Amino acid sequence: MTVRRLGAGLVAAALITPALAACASGTGTTGSTPSPTVSASGTASPSGAPVAGDAKQALLDSTKEISNGNFRFTLAGAGSTVDGLVHQPSQSAAMKISIGGPSADLAMKLDVIHYKPDSWVKLELSGPTANSLPAIKQLNLGKYQHLDQARIKGNRNLGFDFEKVDPAGSAVLTEGITEVRSTGTGAYAGTIDVTKAAEAGSLNAATIAALGTQAKTVPFTAKVDPQGRLSELVLQLPAAGQTTAQEIRMTYSDYGAATAAQKPPANQVVEAPAELYSLFN
């Protein structure tokens, strides 16, 4: 296995565009009365009267605060987790990423920091496969590796676009809602067309393609905080091809209260070797 093959097989499957998660059942009730199903336009189905307000509009509005770029977020599931923050006022962001557990043949941990105009990554690879690749030893330096911006431009794994500050692209996802119903105060459920989720950054194109026609009716649940801001969005992906059913959970918190990312100490920084760029390209 080459370093390049390692990058394609591991990172493209699940880094900043992971197939991630954990979720609710996608159904709900208020008291003993079933919640009516509402189309994306806000029109109730024949089974019930329209709910108060427009549920889809409420979810579209819930993503507006994200664009201000001051929040914490998580992505979780399928053996992978991402915990991060975005702080647009300082043009900084940070993410701690874990792919695979202790028993995995190959596991990866990354600590990625962006503080415009610089970026750094501290990488840890473990497991039998990592130990068998001599080139990997050049990457497990235990230090932050300073990245050449020209070499990571457009790279979703190592780069960060401060014009598109949401790693999960929730605004794009909510635009794809095809059916939605209220399941309680600040809670919603329905279906979503995820065919544009690769653009959003929350799923990779291969996963979407494998779903086929199922990609247009993926069950979801969502929650908003008391201020109407998105606090959780969960996609429940059905089984497709060789891929088992899986769920993607995205959470948002600390709106307007995130802090700037911390630059790594100078004595813990080295320039990234060519092998690092090969791994992620």
C-alpha positions in Angstrom: 0.0 0.0 0.0 1.4 3.4 -0.9 0.9 6.6 1.0 -1.3 7.9 -1.9 -3.5 4.9 -1.7 -3.7 5.3 2.0 -5.0 8.9 1.5 -7.6 7.9 -1.0 -8.9 5.0 1.0 -9.1 6.6 4.4 -9.3 10.4 4.1 -11.7 10.7 1.1 -14.1 8.4 2.9 -14.4 10.3 6.1 -12.5 13.5 7.0 -14.2 16.8 6.8 -16.8 15.2 4.5 -17.4 12.1 6.7 -20.2 9.6 6.6 -20.9 10.2 10.3 -23.3 10.1 13.2 -26.1 9.0 15.5 -29.7 10.0 15.5 -33.3 9.9 16.5 -36.0 7.7 15.0 -37.3 10.4 12.6 -40.9 10.1 14.0 -42.6 12.0 16.7 -45.9 13.0 18.4 -47.2 15.8 20.4 -49.4 14.4 23.1 -51.5 11.7 21.7 -52.2 13.4 18.4 -50.0 12.4 15.4 -48.1 15.3 13.9 -49.3 16.1 10.4 -46.9 15.7 7.5 -46.2 18.9 5.7 -44.7 19.3 2.3 -41.7 21.6 1.8 -44.1 24.3 0.7 -45.8 24.3 4.0 -49.0 22.6 2.8 -50.4 19.8 5.0 -51.0 16.3 3.7 -54.6 15.0 3.6 -54.0 13.3 6.9 -54.0 16.5 8.9 -54.4 20.2 9.1 -51.4 22.5 8.5 -49.2 23.1 11.5 -48.7 26.6 12.8 -46.1 28.4 10.7 -43.8 27.1 8.0 -41.6 24.3 9.4 -39.2 24.3 6.4 -38.8 28.1 6.7 -38.1 27.8 10.4 -35.3 25.4 9.6 -33.9 27.5 6.7 -33.9 30.5 9.1 -32.2 28.4 11.7 -29.0 28.2 9.7 -28.5 32.0 9.1 -26.5 32.5 12.3 -24.0 29.9 11.1 -22.9 32.2 8.3 -21.7 34.7 10.9 -18.9 32.2 11.6 -18.8 32.2 15.4 -19.7 28.8 16.8 -18.6 25.3 17.9 -19.7 22.2 16.1 -19.4 18.4 16.1 -19.8 15.6 13.6 -20.0 12.1 14.9 -20.6 8.5 13.9 -19.4 5.4 11.9 -16.3 5.3 14.0 -15.4 8.9 13.3 -15.7 12.2 15.2 -15.0 15.8 14.5 -15.0 18.5 17.2 -14.3 22.0 16.2 -14.8 25.7 16.3 -15.0 28.6 13.8 -14.2 32.1 14.8 -14.6 34.4 11.8 -13.7 37.6 13.8 -10.1 36.4 14.1 -10.2 34.4 10.8 -9.4 31.2 12.7 -10.8 27.7 13.0 -9.7 24.5 14.7 -10.8 20.8 14.4 -9.8 17.7 16.2 -10.6 14.6 14.0 -10.6 11.0 14.9 -11.1 8.2 12.4 -11.1 4.6 13.6 -10.8 3.2 17.1 -8.0 1.3 19.0 -8.9 -2.0 17.4 -8.9 -0.6 13.8 -6.3 -1.8 11.3 -5.6 1.8 10.6 -6.6 4.7 12.7 -6.0 8.4 12.3 -6.1 11.4 14.6 -5.6 15.0 13.4 -5.4 18.3 15.1 -6.0 21.0 12.5 -5.6 24.7 13.1 -6.2 27.5 10.7 -5.3 31.1 11.5 -5.3 33.0 8.3 -3.0 33.1 6.5 -1.5 30.0 8.1 -2.5 26.4 8.7 -1.0 23.6 10.7 -1.8 19.9 11.3 -0.6 17.4 13.9 -1.1 13.9 12.7 -1.1 10.5 14.4 -1.5 7.3 12.5 -1.7 4.0 14.4 -2.6 0.3 13.9 -0.9 -2.6 12.1 -1.2 -1.0 8.6 0.4 2.3 9.7 3.2 0.4 11.4 4.0 -1.5 8.2 4.5 1.6 6.1 8.0 3.1 6.4 6.8 6.4 4.9 4.3 6.9 7.7 7.1 7.2 10.2 8.0 10.5 8.6 4.5 11.8 9.3 4.2 10.8 13.0 6.4 13.6 14.2 4.4 14.5 17.3 4.6 18.1 16.1 2.4 20.5 14.2 3.3 20.6 10.5 3.0 24.0 8.9 1.2 23.8 5.6 1.9 25.5 2.3 -1.3 27.3 1.4 -0.6 26.9 -2.4 -0.5 23.1 -1.9 -3.8 22.8 0.0 -5.9 25.2 -1.9 -9.3 23.6 -2.6 -8.4 20.6 -0.4 -11.3 20.0 1.9 -9.3 17.7 4.2 -6.5 20.2 5.1 -7.8 23.6 3.9 -10.6 25.9 5.2 -12.6 28.4 3.2 -13.6 31.4 5.3 -16.1 32.3 2.7 -18.0 29.0 3.5 -17.6 28.7 7.2 -19.9 25.7 7.9 -18.0 22.4 7.4 -21.3 20.5 7.2 -23.1 22.9 4.9 -26.4 22.8 6.8 -27.9 25.7 4.9 -27.6 23.7 1.6 -29.0 20.6 3.3 -32.0 22.3 4.7 -32.8 23.7 1.2 -33.2 20.1 0.1 -36.0 19.4 2.6 -38.8 17.7 0.7 -41.2 16.9 3.6 -41.2 18.2 7.2 -43.4 18.1 10.3 -43.1 19.5 13.8 -42.5 16.9 16.5 -42.6 19.2 19.5 -41.2 22.5 20.6 -38.1 23.2 18.5 -38.1 19.7 17.0 -38.7 18.6 13.5 -38.6 15.4 11.3 -39.1 14.6 7.7 -37.2 13.7 4.5 -34.4 15.5 2.7 -32.9 15.3 -0.8 -29.2 14.9 -0.2 -28.1 14.9 -3.9 -26.4 18.2 -3.2 -24.8 17.1 0.0 -21.4 16.7 -1.6 -21.5 20.4 -2.3 -22.5 21.0 1.3 -19.5 19.1 2.5 -21.4 16.6 4.7 -21.3 13.6 2.4 -19.0 12.5 -0.3 -20.1 12.0 -3.9 -19.6 8.2 -3.8 -21.9 7.8 -0.9 -24.6 9.8 -2.6 -24.2 7.9 -5.8 -24.6 4.6 -4.0 -27.9 5.7 -2.5 -29.4 6.0 -6.0 -33.0 7.2 -5.9 -33.0 6.8 -2.1 -30.9 10.0 -1.9 -33.9 12.1 -2.6 -35.9 10.9 0.5 -33.4 10.5 3.3 -35.1 10.7 6.7 -33.8 13.5 9.0 -34.5 15.0 12.4 -33.6 18.5 13.5 -33.6 20.7 16.7 -33.3 24.4 17.2 -32.4 26.3 20.3 -34.7 28.8 22.1 -33.5 31.5 19.8 -34.4 29.5 16.7 -30.9 28.6 15.8 -30.0 25.1 14.5 -28.6 23.0 17.3 -28.8 19.5 15.8 -29.3 18.0 12.3 -29.3 14.3 11.9 -29.5 12.3 8.6 -30.4 8.7 8.6 -28.9 7.1 5.5 -30.4 3.8 4.3 -28.3 0.8 3.4 -26.9 1.0 -0.2 -24.7 -1.4 -2.1 -21.9 -2.6 0.1 -22.6 0.2 2.7 -24.8 -0.5 5.7 -27.3 1.9 7.0 -25.6 4.8 8.9 -26.4 8.1 10.5 -24.9 11.5 10.4 -25.2 13.9 13.4 -24.2 17.5 13.3 -24.5 19.8 16.3 -23.9 23.5 16.8 -23.4 25.5 20.0 -21.8 28.6 21.5 -23.2 30.9 18.8 -21.5 34.2 19.0 -19.4 33.0 22.0 -16.7 30.8 20.4 -13.1 31.9 21.0 -10.2 32.3 18.6 -8.2 29.2 17.7 -4.8 29.0 19.4 -1.7 29.0 17.2 0.7 26.2 18.1 3.9 27.2 19.9 6.8 27.9 17.5 8.9 25.2 19.1 6.3 22.6 18.2 6.1 23.5 14.5 8.0 21.9 11.6 7.4 22.3 7.8 5.2 19.6 6.4 7.1 17.0 4.3 6.0 16.0 0.7 4.6 12.8 2.1 1.9 14.6 4.0 0.5 16.3 0.9 0.6 13.0 -0.9 -1.4 11.4 1.8 -4.2 13.9 1.6 -4.3 14.3 -2.2 
